[in-house]
mmCIF file of C-alpha atoms in Angstrom:
data_model
loop_
_atom_site.group_PDB
_atom_site.id
_atom_site.type_symbol
_atom_site.label_atom_id
_atom_site.label_comp_id
_atom_site.label_asym_id
_atom_site.label_seq_id
_atom_site.Cartn_x
_atom_site.Cartn_y
_atom_site.Cartn_z
ATOM 1 C CA MET A 173 129.526 122.536 86.850
ATOM 2 C CA ASP A 174 128.693 121.547 90.775
ATOM 3 C CA LYS A 175 127.213 118.206 91.809
ATOM 4 C CA LYS A 176 123.807 119.412 91.955
ATOM 5 C CA ALA A 177 123.695 121.010 88.576
ATOM 6 C CA LYS A 178 125.063 117.805 87.034
ATOM 7 C CA GLY A 179 122.411 115.735 88.648
ATOM 8 C CA ASP A 180 119.633 117.850 87.511
ATOM 9 C CA PHE A 181 121.283 117.906 83.915
ATOM 10 C CA GLY A 182 120.921 114.025 84.231
ATOM 11 C CA GLU A 183 117.431 114.092 85.502
ATOM 12 C CA GLU A 184 116.469 116.418 82.585
ATOM 13 C CA LEU A 185 117.568 113.945 80.144
ATOM 14 C CA VAL A 186 115.893 110.873 81.717
ATOM 15 C CA CYS A 187 112.487 112.598 82.071
ATOM 16 C CA ALA A 188 112.915 113.279 78.492
ATOM 17 C CA GLU A 189 113.702 109.974 77.535
ATOM 18 C CA LEU A 190 111.081 108.559 79.920
ATOM 19 C CA ILE A 191 108.337 110.595 77.956
ATOM 20 C CA LYS A 192 109.541 109.659 74.665
ATOM 21 C CA ARG A 193 109.369 106.055 75.968
ATOM 22 C CA GLY A 194 105.700 106.717 76.783
ATOM 23 C CA HIS A 195 105.790 107.593 80.663
ATOM 24 C CA LYS A 196 103.787 110.352 82.335
ATOM 25 C CA ILE A 197 105.884 112.041 84.545
ATOM 26 C CA ILE A 198 103.872 112.587 88.067
ATOM 27 C CA GLU A 199 106.436 114.094 90.467
ATOM 28 C CA ARG A 200 110.072 114.758 90.441
ATOM 29 C CA ASN A 201 112.398 115.276 93.619
ATOM 30 C CA PHE A 202 109.815 113.625 95.894
ATOM 31 C CA ARG A 203 111.306 114.083 99.415
ATOM 32 C CA LYS A 204 110.543 112.687 102.799
ATOM 33 C CA ALA A 205 113.083 112.482 106.047
ATOM 34 C CA TYR A 206 114.234 108.805 105.093
ATOM 35 C CA GLY A 207 114.791 109.710 101.194
ATOM 36 C CA GLU A 208 114.037 111.047 98.090
ATOM 37 C CA ILE A 209 112.769 109.631 94.983
ATOM 38 C CA ASP A 210 114.132 111.561 91.666
ATOM 39 C CA ILE A 211 111.457 110.716 89.390
ATOM 40 C CA ILE A 212 107.888 109.034 89.590
ATOM 41 C CA SER A 213 106.192 108.031 86.566
ATOM 42 C CA ARG A 214 103.728 105.889 85.422
ATOM 43 C CA ILE A 215 103.428 103.571 82.315
ATOM 44 C CA ASP A 216 100.753 100.812 81.487
ATOM 45 C CA ARG A 217 99.827 99.167 84.824
ATOM 46 C CA PHE A 218 103.137 100.570 86.582
ATOM 47 C CA LEU A 219 104.024 103.142 88.853
ATOM 48 C CA VAL A 220 107.699 103.695 88.186
ATOM 49 C CA PHE A 221 109.833 104.981 91.109
ATOM 50 C CA THR A 222 113.186 106.015 88.977
ATOM 51 C CA GLU A 223 116.589 106.699 90.760
ATOM 52 C CA VAL A 224 119.170 108.970 88.313
ATOM 53 C CA LYS A 225 122.849 108.523 88.713
ATOM 54 C CA THR A 226 124.902 111.148 86.744
ATOM 55 C CA ARG A 227 128.518 110.198 86.450
ATOM 56 C CA LYS A 228 131.557 111.478 84.367
ATOM 57 C CA ARG A 229 133.140 109.308 82.032
ATOM 58 C CA GLY A 230 135.756 107.251 83.913
ATOM 59 C CA SER A 231 134.387 106.985 87.380
ATOM 60 C CA MET A 232 135.432 104.311 89.683
ATOM 61 C CA VAL A 233 131.844 103.552 90.624
ATOM 62 C CA SER A 234 129.138 103.227 87.876
ATOM 63 C CA GLY A 235 125.466 104.646 88.740
ATOM 64 C CA LEU A 236 124.048 101.038 88.911
ATOM 65 C CA GLU A 237 126.632 100.057 91.675
ATOM 66 C CA ALA A 238 125.989 103.478 93.292
ATOM 67 C CA VAL A 239 122.538 102.452 94.526
ATOM 68 C CA THR A 240 123.232 100.386 97.570
ATOM 69 C CA GLN A 241 121.266 98.013 99.692
ATOM 70 C CA THR A 242 120.955 101.256 102.083
ATOM 71 C CA LYS A 243 119.947 103.472 99.064
ATOM 72 C CA ARG A 244 117.380 100.727 97.899
ATOM 73 C CA ARG A 245 115.784 100.460 101.369
ATOM 74 C CA ARG A 246 115.758 104.268 101.543
ATOM 75 C CA ILE A 247 113.817 104.367 98.105
ATOM 76 C CA VAL A 248 111.460 101.660 99.079
ATOM 77 C CA GLN A 249 110.662 103.354 102.270
ATOM 78 C CA THR A 250 109.849 106.567 100.500
ATOM 79 C CA ALA A 251 107.956 104.724 97.546
ATOM 80 C CA ASP A 252 105.972 102.982 100.370
ATOM 81 C CA PHE A 253 105.014 106.499 101.717
ATOM 82 C CA TYR A 254 104.160 107.635 98.577
ATOM 83 C CA LEU A 255 101.689 104.856 97.690
ATOM 84 C CA CYS A 256 99.882 104.768 101.006
ATOM 85 C CA ASN A 257 99.784 109.036 101.670
ATOM 86 C CA VAL A 258 100.103 110.729 98.676
ATOM 87 C CA PHE A 259 99.341 108.659 95.442
ATOM 88 C CA CYS A 260 95.460 108.887 94.582
ATOM 89 C CA GLY A 261 95.569 107.275 91.078
ATOM 90 C CA ASP A 262 92.160 107.173 88.907
ATOM 91 C CA GLY A 263 91.078 103.704 90.374
ATOM 92 C CA VAL A 264 93.337 101.671 88.927
ATOM 93 C CA ARG A 265 95.579 99.346 90.975
ATOM 94 C CA LEU A 266 99.085 99.834 89.532
ATOM 95 C CA GLN A 267 102.253 97.758 90.177
ATOM 96 C CA PRO A 268 105.257 99.652 91.727
ATOM 97 C CA ARG A 269 108.602 99.084 89.852
ATOM 98 C CA TYR A 270 111.938 100.170 90.781
ATOM 99 C CA ASP A 271 114.220 101.405 87.815
ATOM 100 C CA ILE A 272 117.969 102.971 87.552
ATOM 101 C CA ALA A 273 118.789 105.589 85.060
ATOM 102 C CA GLU A 274 122.603 105.988 84.684
ATOM 103 C CA VAL A 275 123.691 108.940 82.780
ATOM 104 C CA THR A 276 127.156 109.058 81.728
ATOM 105 C CA VAL A 277 128.627 112.820 80.533
ATOM 106 C CA THR A 278 131.748 114.441 79.893
ATOM 107 C CA GLY A 279 133.346 116.444 82.533
ATOM 108 C CA GLY A 280 133.710 120.255 82.607
ATOM 109 C CA ASP A 281 131.352 123.173 82.953
ATOM 110 C CA ALA A 282 129.227 122.261 79.885
ATOM 111 C CA PRO A 283 128.635 118.512 80.003
ATOM 112 C CA THR A 284 127.742 116.671 76.839
ATOM 113 C CA LEU A 285 125.776 113.385 77.062
ATOM 114 C CA LEU A 286 127.597 110.277 76.403
ATOM 115 C CA ARG A 287 125.240 107.772 77.166
ATOM 116 C CA LEU A 288 122.108 107.211 78.879
ATOM 117 C CA ASP A 289 120.823 103.803 80.360
ATOM 118 C CA ILE A 290 117.519 102.984 81.980
ATOM 119 C CA TYR A 291 117.606 99.743 84.004
ATOM 120 C CA GLU A 292 113.542 98.851 84.122
ATOM 121 C CA ASP A 293 112.755 96.692 87.386
ATOM 122 C CA ALA A 294 116.517 97.005 88.539
ATOM 123 C CA PHE A 295 115.730 95.839 91.915
ATOM 124 C CA THR A 296 112.684 94.511 94.165
ATOM 125 C CA THR A 297 111.405 94.810 97.371
ATOM 126 C CA ASP A 298 112.642 91.263 98.327
ATOM 127 C CA GLY A 299 114.579 91.288 101.711
ATOM 128 C CA ILE A 300 114.103 94.951 102.330
ATOM 129 C CA TYR A 301 111.776 95.576 105.136
ATOM 130 C CA THR A 302 110.238 99.108 105.837
ATOM 131 C CA ILE A 303 109.679 100.641 109.635
ATOM 132 C CA TYR A 304 106.836 103.043 110.236
#
């Protein structure tokens, strides 16, 4: 299984889990020139931007560690654009939240889910500045 297929597999699993937890999926793979957000969902008073990292068992770097400061900055920039230019809501002010989902699978052509962890509010925008 190639890298894209593995990532898509992980995103499908995370979407199913988020729905099970009460999220409404709004968008997937939202892209701008400076970044991408894998899943945008809504739950309660939050608009949740979720970065999904799918790894094979025994990977040197965990999915959580793979979301570096640079990656976080790109996610925040993309989320800011989304909030200012795309999301219209229903008149309710929503708080942005940044989650990271870590999916661990077996290797090979037909991966099997070993573990799925969702870290809610995994990072904040403190120290991250956006430039337009």
